[in-house]
Structures are given as structure tokens and as C-alpha cells.
Amino acid sequence: MRQIEKIAVLGLGHMGTPMARRLLAAGHPLTVWNRTPAKAGPLTGEGAVRAASPADAVRDADVVITMLAGPSALAAVADAALPALPAGAHWVEMSTVGPDAVRRLAARIGDRATLVDAPVTGSTDRAAAGRLGLLAGGD
């Protein structure tokens, strides 16, 4: 029997919310966090658990997905989440932050977890339909 991964989505903006909704529809246990807590409301109504902080969101996650506004947001979320990141987790960085920000995140994660740089192509309607393109790179 295939294990269903526990997923944490950090960043519930125009792209993060529909992506999180698709993960819920696929049956994944989902924890969500956003710097504006109210954005998690609709997803909690659909079965997601709202975390109070990035650390709380990632604490039990097998997979962490970040979809954030930019490099400074990614750095701030990493500051908060990394102390609680489980060894062996997979961090999928989907924000459009550029290679330098991803390299900095990779250096901070080190061997503790697997990092995949996976920015998306497409718009919110494609995210809602589960039809985003992914450009993925990593070990």
C-alpha cells in the first residue's frame, strides 16, 4: 500500500491556494501557513490544518512546498521553518525567486533534506485545474 505523504504548503497567495486545494483533493494530509492567517480559512474549511508558524507547518511534513512572494519572503520563512524541518523531508521551492535564492536555501538545508527547485509556469486558472507546468531541478 502506497503511503500518502504529509504535505505542508507555505504561501497561500494566488498560486499557493489553488495548488493546496489540488493536494487536498488528491487526499494528502495538508498543513498550510500564510503570513496573513485569514488566507488559510477556506482551506481549513476543506480539511487542511492551519499552522500558527512555518515551524509548526513543517514539523511533521514529509514534503514542504513553498510558494512565496520573493527571495526575502523565502529567506524569512526558511529562518522560521528550518529549525523544525524533519531530517529526510523533501522541500519543493516553487516560488519565482531566482537561482541565487535557491542556492542560498540549498546551502542552509544541506544534507538534512532534499531540495527541488520547481518554479511553475502558468496562471491561477491553470493552477486551479491542476495544469501548471513545472521546471524542476535538483538531486
GROMACS .gro file of C-alpha atoms in nm:
model
  139
    1MET     CA    1   0.000   0.000   0.000
    2ARG     CA    2   0.136   0.340  -0.102
    3GLN     CA    3   0.199   0.586   0.180
    4ILE     CA    4   0.029   0.922   0.140
    5GLU     CA    5   0.276   1.196   0.224
    6LYS     CA    6   0.200   1.467   0.477
    7ILE     CA    7   0.245   1.795   0.294
    8ALA     CA    8   0.298   2.148   0.424
    9VAL     CA    9   0.226   2.440   0.192
   10LEU     CA   10   0.380   2.771   0.296
   11GLY     CA   11   0.238   3.062   0.100
   12LEU     CA   12  -0.130   3.084   0.011
   13GLY     CA   13  -0.140   3.358  -0.247
   14HIS     CA   14  -0.284   3.343  -0.597
   15MET     CA   15  -0.090   3.029  -0.684
   16GLY     CA   16  -0.038   2.859  -0.346
   17THR     CA   17  -0.408   2.838  -0.261
   18PRO     CA   18  -0.522   2.655  -0.576
   19MET     CA   19  -0.219   2.428  -0.558
   20ALA     CA   20  -0.301   2.343  -0.195
   21ARG     CA   21  -0.662   2.279  -0.292
   22ARG     CA   22  -0.549   2.026  -0.555
   23LEU     CA   23  -0.336   1.845  -0.295
   24LEU     CA   24  -0.635   1.823  -0.062
   25ALA     CA   25  -0.849   1.686  -0.344
   26ALA     CA   26  -0.585   1.417  -0.403
   27GLY     CA   27  -0.625   1.304  -0.042
   28HIS     CA   28  -0.299   1.433   0.108
   29PRO     CA   29  -0.295   1.531   0.475
   30LEU     CA   30  -0.222   1.902   0.437
   31THR     CA   31  -0.097   2.168   0.674
   32VAL     CA   32  -0.097   2.526   0.550
   33TRP     CA   33   0.061   2.851   0.665
   34ASN     CA   34   0.045   3.204   0.537
   35ARG     CA   35   0.173   3.529   0.689
   36THR     CA   36  -0.189   3.651   0.667
   37PRO     CA   37  -0.363   3.376   0.867
   38ALA     CA   38  -0.710   3.450   0.727
   39LYS     CA   39  -0.599   3.321   0.385
   40ALA     CA   40  -0.592   2.971   0.533
   41GLY     CA   41  -0.961   2.988   0.628
   42PRO     CA   42  -1.112   2.849   0.307
   43LEU     CA   43  -0.862   2.562   0.302
   44THR     CA   44  -0.923   2.468   0.664
   45GLY     CA   45  -1.291   2.450   0.575
   46GLU     CA   46  -1.192   2.191   0.314
   47GLY     CA   47  -0.984   1.978   0.550
   48ALA     CA   48  -0.643   2.143   0.579
   49VAL     CA   49  -0.486   2.218   0.917
   50ARG     CA   50  -0.377   2.577   0.971
   51ALA     CA   51  -0.036   2.615   1.131
   52ALA     CA   52   0.047   2.911   1.352
   53SER     CA   53   0.402   2.939   1.215
   54PRO     CA   54   0.625   2.797   0.941
   55ALA     CA   55   0.793   2.577   1.204
   56ASP     CA   56   0.457   2.434   1.311
   57ALA     CA   57   0.368   2.371   0.947
   58VAL     CA   58   0.680   2.170   0.862
   59ARG     CA   59   0.730   1.985   1.191
   60ASP     CA   60   0.564   1.658   1.076
   61ALA     CA   61   0.583   1.709   0.700
   62ASP     CA   62   0.724   1.462   0.452
   63VAL     CA   63   0.708   1.730   0.181
   64VAL     CA   64   0.732   2.107   0.221
   65ILE     CA   65   0.616   2.329  -0.064
   66THR     CA   66   0.699   2.697  -0.065
   67MET     CA   67   0.516   2.936  -0.297
   68LEU     CA   68   0.622   3.278  -0.173
   69ALA     CA   69   0.637   3.637  -0.294
   70GLY     CA   70   1.012   3.665  -0.347
   71PRO     CA   71   1.363   3.599  -0.217
   72SER     CA   72   1.322   3.795   0.107
   73ALA     CA   73   0.999   3.610   0.191
   74LEU     CA   74   1.172   3.278   0.120
   75ALA     CA   75   1.463   3.370   0.348
   76ALA     CA   76   1.229   3.475   0.630
   77VAL     CA   77   1.022   3.156   0.600
   78ALA     CA   78   1.338   2.944   0.590
   79ASP     CA   79   1.462   3.118   0.907
   80ALA     CA   80   1.143   3.016   1.083
   81ALA     CA   81   1.097   2.668   0.932
   82LEU     CA   82   1.445   2.517   0.923
   83PRO     CA   83   1.481   2.451   1.298
   84ALA     CA   84   1.172   2.225   1.281
   85LEU     CA   85   1.235   2.064   0.939
   86PRO     CA   86   1.241   1.686   0.977
   87ALA     CA   87   1.552   1.504   0.856
   88GLY     CA   88   1.481   1.332   0.526
   89ALA     CA   89   1.200   1.568   0.423
   90HIS     CA   90   1.165   1.697   0.069
   91TRP     CA   91   1.147   2.075   0.023
   92VAL     CA   92   0.998   2.181  -0.310
   93GLU     CA   93   1.068   2.551  -0.372
   94MET     CA   94   0.808   2.668  -0.627
   95SER     CA   95   0.834   3.046  -0.591
   96THR     CA   96   0.985   3.256  -0.867
   97VAL     CA   97   1.290   3.365  -0.669
   98GLY     CA   98   1.586   3.306  -0.900
   99PRO     CA   99   1.882   3.071  -0.877
  100ASP     CA  100   2.078   3.271  -0.617
  101ALA     CA  101   1.796   3.247  -0.362
  102VAL     CA  102   1.762   2.875  -0.429
  103ARG     CA  103   2.137   2.824  -0.386
  104ARG     CA  104   2.124   3.006  -0.052
  105LEU     CA  105   1.834   2.786   0.058
  106ALA     CA  106   2.017   2.471  -0.055
  107ALA     CA  107   2.326   2.570   0.145
  108ARG     CA  108   2.112   2.622   0.454
  109ILE     CA  109   1.928   2.291   0.416
  110GLY     CA  110   2.249   2.097   0.349
  111ASP     CA  111   2.212   1.719   0.378
  112ARG     CA  112   1.920   1.742   0.618
  113ALA     CA  113   1.656   1.730   0.343
  114THR     CA  114   1.624   1.707  -0.033
  115LEU     CA  115   1.566   2.037  -0.213
  116VAL     CA  116   1.396   2.057  -0.550
  117ASP     CA  117   1.382   2.392  -0.730
  118ALA     CA  118   1.049   2.377  -0.916
  119PRO     CA  119   0.915   2.713  -1.031
  120VAL     CA  120   0.584   2.692  -1.212
  121THR     CA  121   0.464   2.816  -1.547
  122GLY     CA  122   0.103   2.911  -1.589
  123SER     CA  123  -0.163   3.121  -1.427
  124THR     CA  124  -0.409   3.084  -1.143
  125ASP     CA  125  -0.671   2.921  -1.365
  126ARG     CA  126  -0.418   2.657  -1.470
  127ALA     CA  127  -0.323   2.605  -1.104
  128ALA     CA  128  -0.689   2.550  -1.013
  129ALA     CA  129  -0.723   2.299  -1.297
  130GLY     CA  130  -0.405   2.113  -1.200
  131ARG     CA  131  -0.242   2.208  -1.531
  132LEU     CA  132   0.064   2.409  -1.428
  133GLY     CA  133   0.396   2.345  -1.594
  134LEU     CA  134   0.691   2.273  -1.367
  135LEU     CA  135   1.058   2.340  -1.429
  136ALA     CA  136   1.224   2.110  -1.176
  137GLY     CA  137   1.589   2.073  -1.085
  138GLY     CA  138   1.779   1.914  -0.800
  139ASP     CA  139   1.942   1.597  -0.679
   0.00000   0.00000   0.00000
